[in-house]
Short mmCIF file of C-alpha atoms and ligand atoms in Angstrom, two decimals:
data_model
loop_
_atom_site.label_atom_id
_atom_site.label_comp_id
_atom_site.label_asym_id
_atom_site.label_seq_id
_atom_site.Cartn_x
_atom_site.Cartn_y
_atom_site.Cartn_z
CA UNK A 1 119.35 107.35 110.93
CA UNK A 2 117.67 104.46 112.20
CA UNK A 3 115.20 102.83 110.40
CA UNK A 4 112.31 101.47 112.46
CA UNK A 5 110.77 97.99 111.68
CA UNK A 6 107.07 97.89 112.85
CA UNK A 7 105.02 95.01 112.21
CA UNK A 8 101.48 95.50 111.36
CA UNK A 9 98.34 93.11 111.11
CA UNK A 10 96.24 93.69 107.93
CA UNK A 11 92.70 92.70 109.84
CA UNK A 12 93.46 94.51 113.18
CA UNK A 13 95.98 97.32 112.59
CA UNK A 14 97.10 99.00 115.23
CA UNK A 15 96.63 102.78 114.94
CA UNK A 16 98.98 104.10 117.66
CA UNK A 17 101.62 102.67 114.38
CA UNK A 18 99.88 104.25 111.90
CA UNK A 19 99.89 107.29 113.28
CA UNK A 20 103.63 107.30 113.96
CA UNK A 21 104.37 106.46 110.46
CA UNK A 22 101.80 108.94 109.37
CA UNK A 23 103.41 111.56 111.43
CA UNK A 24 106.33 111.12 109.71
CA UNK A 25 105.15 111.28 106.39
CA UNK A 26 103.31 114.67 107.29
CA UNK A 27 106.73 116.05 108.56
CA UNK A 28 108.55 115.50 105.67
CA UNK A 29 110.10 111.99 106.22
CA UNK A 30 110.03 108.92 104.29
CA UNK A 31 108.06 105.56 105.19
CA UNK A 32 107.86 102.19 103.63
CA UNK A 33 104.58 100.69 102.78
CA UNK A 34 102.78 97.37 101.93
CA UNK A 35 100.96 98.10 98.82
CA UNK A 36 99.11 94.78 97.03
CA UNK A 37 101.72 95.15 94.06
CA UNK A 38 105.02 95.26 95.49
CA UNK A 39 106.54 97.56 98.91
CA UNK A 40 106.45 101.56 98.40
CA UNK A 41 109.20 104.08 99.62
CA UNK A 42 106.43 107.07 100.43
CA UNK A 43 107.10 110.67 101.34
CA UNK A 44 104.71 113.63 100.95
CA UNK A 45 103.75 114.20 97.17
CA UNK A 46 103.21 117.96 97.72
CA UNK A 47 106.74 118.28 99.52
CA UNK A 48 109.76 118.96 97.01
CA UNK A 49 112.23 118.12 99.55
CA UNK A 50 110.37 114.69 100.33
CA UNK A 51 110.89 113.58 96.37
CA UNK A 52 114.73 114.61 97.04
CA UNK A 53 114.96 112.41 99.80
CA UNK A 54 113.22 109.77 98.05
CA UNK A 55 115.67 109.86 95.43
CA UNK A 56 118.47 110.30 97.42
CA UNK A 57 117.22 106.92 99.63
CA UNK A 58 117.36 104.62 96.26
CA UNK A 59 119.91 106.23 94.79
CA UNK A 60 117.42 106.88 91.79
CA UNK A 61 117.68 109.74 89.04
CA UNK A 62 115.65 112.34 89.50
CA UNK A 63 114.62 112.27 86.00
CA UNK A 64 112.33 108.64 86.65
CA UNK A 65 109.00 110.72 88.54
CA UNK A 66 107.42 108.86 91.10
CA UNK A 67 103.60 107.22 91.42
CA UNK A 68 101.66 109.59 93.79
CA UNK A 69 99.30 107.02 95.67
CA UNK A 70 95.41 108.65 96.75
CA UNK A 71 92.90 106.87 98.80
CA UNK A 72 89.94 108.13 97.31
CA UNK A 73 89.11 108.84 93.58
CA UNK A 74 87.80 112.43 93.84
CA UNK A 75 91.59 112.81 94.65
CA UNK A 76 92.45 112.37 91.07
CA UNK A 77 90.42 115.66 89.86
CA UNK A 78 92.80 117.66 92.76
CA UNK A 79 95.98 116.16 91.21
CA UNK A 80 95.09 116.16 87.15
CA UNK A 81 93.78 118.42 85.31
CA UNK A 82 92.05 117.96 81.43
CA UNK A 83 90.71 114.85 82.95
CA UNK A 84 88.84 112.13 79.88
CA UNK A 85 85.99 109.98 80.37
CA UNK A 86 87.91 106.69 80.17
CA UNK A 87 90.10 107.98 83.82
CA UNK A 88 86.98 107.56 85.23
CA UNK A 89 85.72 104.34 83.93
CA UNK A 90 89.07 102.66 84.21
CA UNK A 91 89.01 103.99 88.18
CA UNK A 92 85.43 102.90 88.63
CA UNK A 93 86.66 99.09 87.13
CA UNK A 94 90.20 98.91 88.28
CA UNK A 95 90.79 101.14 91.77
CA UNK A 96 91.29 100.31 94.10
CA UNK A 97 94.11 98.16 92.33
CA UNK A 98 97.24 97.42 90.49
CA UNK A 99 96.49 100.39 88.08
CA UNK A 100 98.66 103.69 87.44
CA UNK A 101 97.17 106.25 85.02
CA UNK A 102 99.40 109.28 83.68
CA UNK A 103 97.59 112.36 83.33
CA UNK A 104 98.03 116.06 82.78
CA UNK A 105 99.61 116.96 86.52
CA UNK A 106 97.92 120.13 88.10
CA UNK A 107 99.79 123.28 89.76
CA UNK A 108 99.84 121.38 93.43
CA UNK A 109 101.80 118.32 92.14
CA UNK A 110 105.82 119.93 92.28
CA UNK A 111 107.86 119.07 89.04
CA UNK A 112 110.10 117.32 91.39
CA UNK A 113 107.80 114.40 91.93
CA UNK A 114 107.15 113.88 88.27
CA UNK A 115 111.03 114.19 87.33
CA UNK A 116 110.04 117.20 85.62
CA UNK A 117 107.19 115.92 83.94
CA UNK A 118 104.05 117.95 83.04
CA UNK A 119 102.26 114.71 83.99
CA UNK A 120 101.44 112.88 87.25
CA UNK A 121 101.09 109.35 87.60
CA UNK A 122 98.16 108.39 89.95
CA UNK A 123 97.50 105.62 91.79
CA UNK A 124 94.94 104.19 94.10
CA UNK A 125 96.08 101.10 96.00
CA UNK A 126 93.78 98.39 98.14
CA UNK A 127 96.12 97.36 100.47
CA UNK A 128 94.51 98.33 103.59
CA UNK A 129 97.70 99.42 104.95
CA UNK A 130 98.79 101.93 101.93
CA UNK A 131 95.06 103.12 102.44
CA UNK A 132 94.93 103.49 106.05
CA UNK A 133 98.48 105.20 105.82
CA UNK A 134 97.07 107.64 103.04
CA UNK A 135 94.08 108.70 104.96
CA UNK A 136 95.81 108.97 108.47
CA UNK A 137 98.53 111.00 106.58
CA UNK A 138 95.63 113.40 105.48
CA UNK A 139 98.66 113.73 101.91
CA UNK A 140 99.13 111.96 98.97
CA UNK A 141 101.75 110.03 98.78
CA UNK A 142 104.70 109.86 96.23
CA UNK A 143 105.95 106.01 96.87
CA UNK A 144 108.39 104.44 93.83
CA UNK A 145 109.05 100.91 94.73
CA UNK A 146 111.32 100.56 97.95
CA UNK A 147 113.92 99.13 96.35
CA UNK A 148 117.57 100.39 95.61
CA UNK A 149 117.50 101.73 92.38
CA UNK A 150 118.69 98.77 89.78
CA UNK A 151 117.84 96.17 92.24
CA UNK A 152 114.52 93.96 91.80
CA UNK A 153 111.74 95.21 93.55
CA UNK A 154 110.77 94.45 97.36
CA UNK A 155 107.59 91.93 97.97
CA UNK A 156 108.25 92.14 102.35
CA UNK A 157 109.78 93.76 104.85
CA UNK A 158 112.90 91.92 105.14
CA UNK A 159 114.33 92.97 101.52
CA UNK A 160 112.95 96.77 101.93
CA UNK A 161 115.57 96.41 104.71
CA UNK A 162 118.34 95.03 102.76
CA UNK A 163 118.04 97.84 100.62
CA UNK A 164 117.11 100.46 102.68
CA UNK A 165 118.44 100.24 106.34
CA UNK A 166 119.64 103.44 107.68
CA UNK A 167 118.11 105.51 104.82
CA UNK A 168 114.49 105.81 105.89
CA UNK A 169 112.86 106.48 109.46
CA UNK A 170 110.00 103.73 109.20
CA UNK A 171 109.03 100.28 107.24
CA UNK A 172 105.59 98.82 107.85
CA UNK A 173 105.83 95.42 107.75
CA UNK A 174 102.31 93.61 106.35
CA UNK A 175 104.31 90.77 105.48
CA UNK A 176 104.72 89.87 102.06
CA UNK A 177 103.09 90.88 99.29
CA UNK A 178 99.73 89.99 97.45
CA UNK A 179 100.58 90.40 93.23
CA UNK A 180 104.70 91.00 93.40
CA UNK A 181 104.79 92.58 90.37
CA UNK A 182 104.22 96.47 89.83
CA UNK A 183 101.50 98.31 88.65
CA UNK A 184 100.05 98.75 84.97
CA UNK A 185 101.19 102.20 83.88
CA UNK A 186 98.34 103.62 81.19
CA UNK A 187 99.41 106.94 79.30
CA UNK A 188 95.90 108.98 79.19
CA UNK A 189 97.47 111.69 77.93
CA UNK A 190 97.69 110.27 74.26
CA UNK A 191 94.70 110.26 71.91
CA UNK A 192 94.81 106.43 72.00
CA UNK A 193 95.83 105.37 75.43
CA UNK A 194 99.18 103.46 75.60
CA UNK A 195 100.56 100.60 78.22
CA UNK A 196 103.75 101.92 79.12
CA UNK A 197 104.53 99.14 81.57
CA UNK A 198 102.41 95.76 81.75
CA UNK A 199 100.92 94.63 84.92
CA UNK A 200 98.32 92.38 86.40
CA UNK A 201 95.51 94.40 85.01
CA UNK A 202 96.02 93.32 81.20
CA UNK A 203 96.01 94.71 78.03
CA UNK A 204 92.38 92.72 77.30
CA UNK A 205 91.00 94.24 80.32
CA UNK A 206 91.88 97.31 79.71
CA UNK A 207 90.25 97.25 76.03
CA UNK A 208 87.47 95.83 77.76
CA UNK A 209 86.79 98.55 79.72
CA UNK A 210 88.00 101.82 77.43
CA UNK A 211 88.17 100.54 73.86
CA UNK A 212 91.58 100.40 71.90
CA UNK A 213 94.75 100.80 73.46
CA UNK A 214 98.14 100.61 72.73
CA UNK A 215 101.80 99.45 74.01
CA UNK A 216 104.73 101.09 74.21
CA UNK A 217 107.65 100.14 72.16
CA UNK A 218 109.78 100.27 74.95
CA UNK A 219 108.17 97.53 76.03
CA UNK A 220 107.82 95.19 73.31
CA UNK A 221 109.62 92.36 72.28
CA UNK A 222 107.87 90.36 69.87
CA UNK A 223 106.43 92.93 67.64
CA UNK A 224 103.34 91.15 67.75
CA UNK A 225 101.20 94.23 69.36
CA UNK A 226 100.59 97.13 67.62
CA UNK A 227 103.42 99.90 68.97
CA UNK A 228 103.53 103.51 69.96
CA UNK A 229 105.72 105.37 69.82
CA UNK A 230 109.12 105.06 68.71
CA UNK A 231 110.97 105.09 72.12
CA UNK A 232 110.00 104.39 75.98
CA UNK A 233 107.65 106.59 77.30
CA UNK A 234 107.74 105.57 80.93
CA UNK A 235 111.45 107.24 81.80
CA UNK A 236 111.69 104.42 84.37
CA UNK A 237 111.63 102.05 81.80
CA UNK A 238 114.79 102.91 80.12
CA UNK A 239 117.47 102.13 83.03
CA UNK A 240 118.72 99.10 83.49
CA UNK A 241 116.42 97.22 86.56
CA UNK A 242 115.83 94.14 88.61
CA UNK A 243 119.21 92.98 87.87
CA UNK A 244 120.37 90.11 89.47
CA UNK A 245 124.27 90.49 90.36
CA UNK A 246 125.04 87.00 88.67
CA UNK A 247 124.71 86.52 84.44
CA UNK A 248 121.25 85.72 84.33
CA UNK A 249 120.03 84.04 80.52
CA UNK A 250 116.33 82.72 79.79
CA UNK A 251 115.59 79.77 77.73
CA UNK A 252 113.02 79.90 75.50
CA UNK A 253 111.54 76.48 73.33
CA UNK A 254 109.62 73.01 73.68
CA UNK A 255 110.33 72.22 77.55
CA UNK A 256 112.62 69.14 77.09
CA UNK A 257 114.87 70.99 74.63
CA UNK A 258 115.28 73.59 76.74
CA UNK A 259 115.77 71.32 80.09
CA UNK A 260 118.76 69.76 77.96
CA UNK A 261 120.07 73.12 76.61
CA UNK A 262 120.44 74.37 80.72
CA UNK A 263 121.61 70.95 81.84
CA UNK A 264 124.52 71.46 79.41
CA UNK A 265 125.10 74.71 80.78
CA UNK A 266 124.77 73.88 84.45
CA UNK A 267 127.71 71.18 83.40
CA UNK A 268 130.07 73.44 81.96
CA UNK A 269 129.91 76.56 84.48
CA UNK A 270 129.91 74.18 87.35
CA UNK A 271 132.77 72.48 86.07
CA UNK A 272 134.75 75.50 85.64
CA UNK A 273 133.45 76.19 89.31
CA UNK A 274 131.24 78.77 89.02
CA UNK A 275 128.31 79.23 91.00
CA UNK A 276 125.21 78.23 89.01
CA UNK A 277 121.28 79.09 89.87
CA UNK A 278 118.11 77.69 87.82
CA UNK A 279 114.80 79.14 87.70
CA UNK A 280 112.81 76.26 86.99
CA UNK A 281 108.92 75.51 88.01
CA UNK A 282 106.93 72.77 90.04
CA UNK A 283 107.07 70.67 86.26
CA UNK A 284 110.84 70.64 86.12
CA UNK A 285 112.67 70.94 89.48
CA UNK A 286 113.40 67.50 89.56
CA UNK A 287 114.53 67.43 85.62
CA UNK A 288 118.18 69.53 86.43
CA UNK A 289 121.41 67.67 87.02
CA UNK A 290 123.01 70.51 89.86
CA UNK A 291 123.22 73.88 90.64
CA UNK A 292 120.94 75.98 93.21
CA UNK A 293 117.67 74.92 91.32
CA UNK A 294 114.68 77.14 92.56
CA UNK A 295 111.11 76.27 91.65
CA UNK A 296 109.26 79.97 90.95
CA UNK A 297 105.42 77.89 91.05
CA UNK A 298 103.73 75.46 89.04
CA UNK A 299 103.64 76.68 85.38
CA UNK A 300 100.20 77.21 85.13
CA UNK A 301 99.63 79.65 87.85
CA UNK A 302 100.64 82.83 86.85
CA UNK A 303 99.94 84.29 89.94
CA UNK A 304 102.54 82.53 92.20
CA UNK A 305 105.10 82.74 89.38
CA UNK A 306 104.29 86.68 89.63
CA UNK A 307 104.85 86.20 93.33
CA UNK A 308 108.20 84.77 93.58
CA UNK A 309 110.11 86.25 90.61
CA UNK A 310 111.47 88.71 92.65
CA UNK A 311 111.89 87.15 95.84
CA UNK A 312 113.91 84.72 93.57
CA UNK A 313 116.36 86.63 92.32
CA UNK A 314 116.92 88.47 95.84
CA UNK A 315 118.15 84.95 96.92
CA UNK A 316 120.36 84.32 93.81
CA UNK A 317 122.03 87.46 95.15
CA UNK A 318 122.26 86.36 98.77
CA UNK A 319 124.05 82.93 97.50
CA UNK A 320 126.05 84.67 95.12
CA UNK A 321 125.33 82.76 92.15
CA UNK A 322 127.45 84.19 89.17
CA UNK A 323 125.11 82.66 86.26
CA UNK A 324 121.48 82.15 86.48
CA UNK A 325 119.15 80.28 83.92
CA UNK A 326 115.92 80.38 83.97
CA UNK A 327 113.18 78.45 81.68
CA UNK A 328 111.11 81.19 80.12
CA UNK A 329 107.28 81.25 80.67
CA UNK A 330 104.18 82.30 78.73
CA UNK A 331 103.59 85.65 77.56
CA UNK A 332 99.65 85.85 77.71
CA UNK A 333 97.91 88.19 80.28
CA UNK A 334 99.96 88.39 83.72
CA UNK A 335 102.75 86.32 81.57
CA UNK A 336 102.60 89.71 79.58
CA UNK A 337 104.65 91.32 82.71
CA UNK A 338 106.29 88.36 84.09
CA UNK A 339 108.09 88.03 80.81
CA UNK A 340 108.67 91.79 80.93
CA UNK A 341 110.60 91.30 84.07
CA UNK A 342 112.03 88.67 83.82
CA UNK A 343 113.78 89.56 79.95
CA UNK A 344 114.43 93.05 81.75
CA UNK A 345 116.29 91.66 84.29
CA UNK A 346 118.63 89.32 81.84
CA UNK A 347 119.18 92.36 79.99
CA UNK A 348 116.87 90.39 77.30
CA UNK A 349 119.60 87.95 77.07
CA UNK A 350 117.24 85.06 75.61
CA UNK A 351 117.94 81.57 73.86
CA UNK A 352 115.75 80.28 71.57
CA UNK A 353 116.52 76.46 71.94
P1 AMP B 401 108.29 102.51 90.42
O1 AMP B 401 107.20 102.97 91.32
O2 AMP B 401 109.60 102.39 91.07
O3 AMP B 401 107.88 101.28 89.71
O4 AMP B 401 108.48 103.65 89.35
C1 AMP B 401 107.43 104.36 88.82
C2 AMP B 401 107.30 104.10 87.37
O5 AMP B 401 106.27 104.96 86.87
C3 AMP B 401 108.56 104.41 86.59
O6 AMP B 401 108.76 103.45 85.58
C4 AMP B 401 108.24 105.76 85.99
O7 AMP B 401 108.96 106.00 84.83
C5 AMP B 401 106.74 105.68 85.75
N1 AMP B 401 106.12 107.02 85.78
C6 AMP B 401 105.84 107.77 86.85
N2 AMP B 401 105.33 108.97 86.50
C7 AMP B 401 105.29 108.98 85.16
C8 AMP B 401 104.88 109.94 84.18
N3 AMP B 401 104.43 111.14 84.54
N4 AMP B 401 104.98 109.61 82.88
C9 AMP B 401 105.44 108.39 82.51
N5 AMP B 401 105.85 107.44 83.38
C10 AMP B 401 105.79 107.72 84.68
MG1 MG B 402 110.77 100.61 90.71
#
């Protein structure tokens, strides 16, 4: 199959495109999708046959269910049933946005969407695009990230492809991406909600809005948080993701300790003549002695460090480093899932210097 590449302009879209890819969608096919979190591989959430495809395309099992993405909230009420109060504040706060809420799935939403799940995860995205792709679709759409399963997820058009080429019919390309990390997954289903995968809506926000929530174990690593329950929740969270094809180790201490701790390393692998890649920050670039040093943003903007984590590690891949360090980063609010990712995809291989 040939996979189309069709560019599309947030402020004047053009809806001869939309309607293709919508078209698609609608008959069964699969289309990727600028969403503000990261790209989404989208096929009909009411088709079984689209959710096969969908795994078949990433190569994902069909036991990790999918996000079904709605462009208007009275959508949620079609797709869940035994619906509580705080679904609808956290909609009114958070959607559209980076938000996915798990509820109790209704008869329309197959069990092959939900890998088998009695649950649905909804979402409501603001992209324009994802929005203007829902509505024109007149479905809801079932859209993991467009990534090959195990591989980080896609922030533009351009790594969608490198993953995806000859597997789907269509990619939108809105350029790249606005947060470049994925959603916050809530649990609703619980009596206390629980975070089953942090995001850029945070876990203070979240209290802010419904009261007390907790955080899946399956995503902790400090033990700080209060946890629930004993294993991951979120099936998705239990494979093995975002994982760099080089051995990539994080570095965790007082900044100068740890710029000496990589140097050393940098040293020895490049001396045995390895290829070496740092992930250091606007602070430090300057502070490493070789290697492919990468800066991810200036350590105190969370946001662009969000941004480029990713896109990073795509281009350790496409230079073939075989180790990667990286200097580790704060784990407050959107640091929360940053660090998440990050420690996911070193197979929390971490240094305390
Ligand atoms: P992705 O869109 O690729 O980030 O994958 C969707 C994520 O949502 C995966 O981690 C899934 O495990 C999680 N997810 C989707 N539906 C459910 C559900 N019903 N219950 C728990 N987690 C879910
Ligand atoms: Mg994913």
């Amino acid at each position: 199959m040939e996979t189309k590449v069709v560019i599309i302009d947030r402020s004047n879209m053009d809806t001869d495109a939309l309607q293709k890819a919508a078209d698609i969608i609608k008959n069964g096919g699969l289309v990727a999708f600028p969403t503000e979190t990261v790209y989404g591989l989208g096929g009909n959430a009411r088709d079984a046959m689209a959710a096969k495809k969908i795994y078949e395309a990433k190569g994902r099992p069909s036991d990790n269910p999918l996000i079904v993405h709605i462009a208007d909230i009275s959508a949620l009420s079609v797709l869940a049933v035994d619906i509580p109060q705080s679904a609808y504040q956290l909609a009114e706060q958070f959607w559209p946005g980076p938000l996915t809420m798990i509820l109790k799935k209704s008869d329309l939403v197959p069990k092959s969407t939900t890998g088998g799940l009695d649950t649905v995860a909804v979402r409501f995205p603001s992209d324009p695009i994802a929005k203007a792709l829902i509505q024109t679709s007149g479905c809801y759409i079932a859209a993991p990230s467009a990534n090959a399963s195990g591989r980080p997820s896609t922030t533009c058009a351009d790594h969608v492809l490198e993953d995806l080429n000859g597997r789907i019919e269509m990619i939108l390309d809105g350029g790249p991406v606005q947060i470049g990390l994925e959603s916050t997954i809530i649990d609703l289903t619980e009596k206390i909600p629980v975070i089953l995968r942090p995001g850029y809506v945070t876990k203070q926000q979240l209290e802010d809005c419904i009261g007390k929530v907790l955080v899946d174990k399956g995503i902790m690593r400090t033990g700080k948080e209060e946890v629930f329950p004993a294993i991951a929740k979120a099936p998705g969270m239990k494979y093995r993701h975002y994982a760099p094809k080089g051995k990539l180790t994080v570095y965790e201490g007082e900044e100068a300790a740890v710029i000496t701790c990589i140097n050393q390393k940098i040293a020895e692998k490049m001396n045995s003549g390895a290829l070496v890649g740092v992930i250091a920050t606007e602070e430090t670039r300057n502070s490493y002695i070789g290697g492919m040093v990468r800066s991810i943003g200036s350590r105190h903007d969370e946001e662009a460090i969000a941004a480029h984590l990713f896109q990073i590690l795509r281009e350790f891949d496409s230079l073939h480093a075989e180790y990667i360090f990286s200097e580790s980063f704060s784990d407050n609010r959107l640091g929360h899932a940053i660090m998440n990712r990050l420690l996911k995809a070193a197979g929390y291989d971490i240094v305390e210097v």
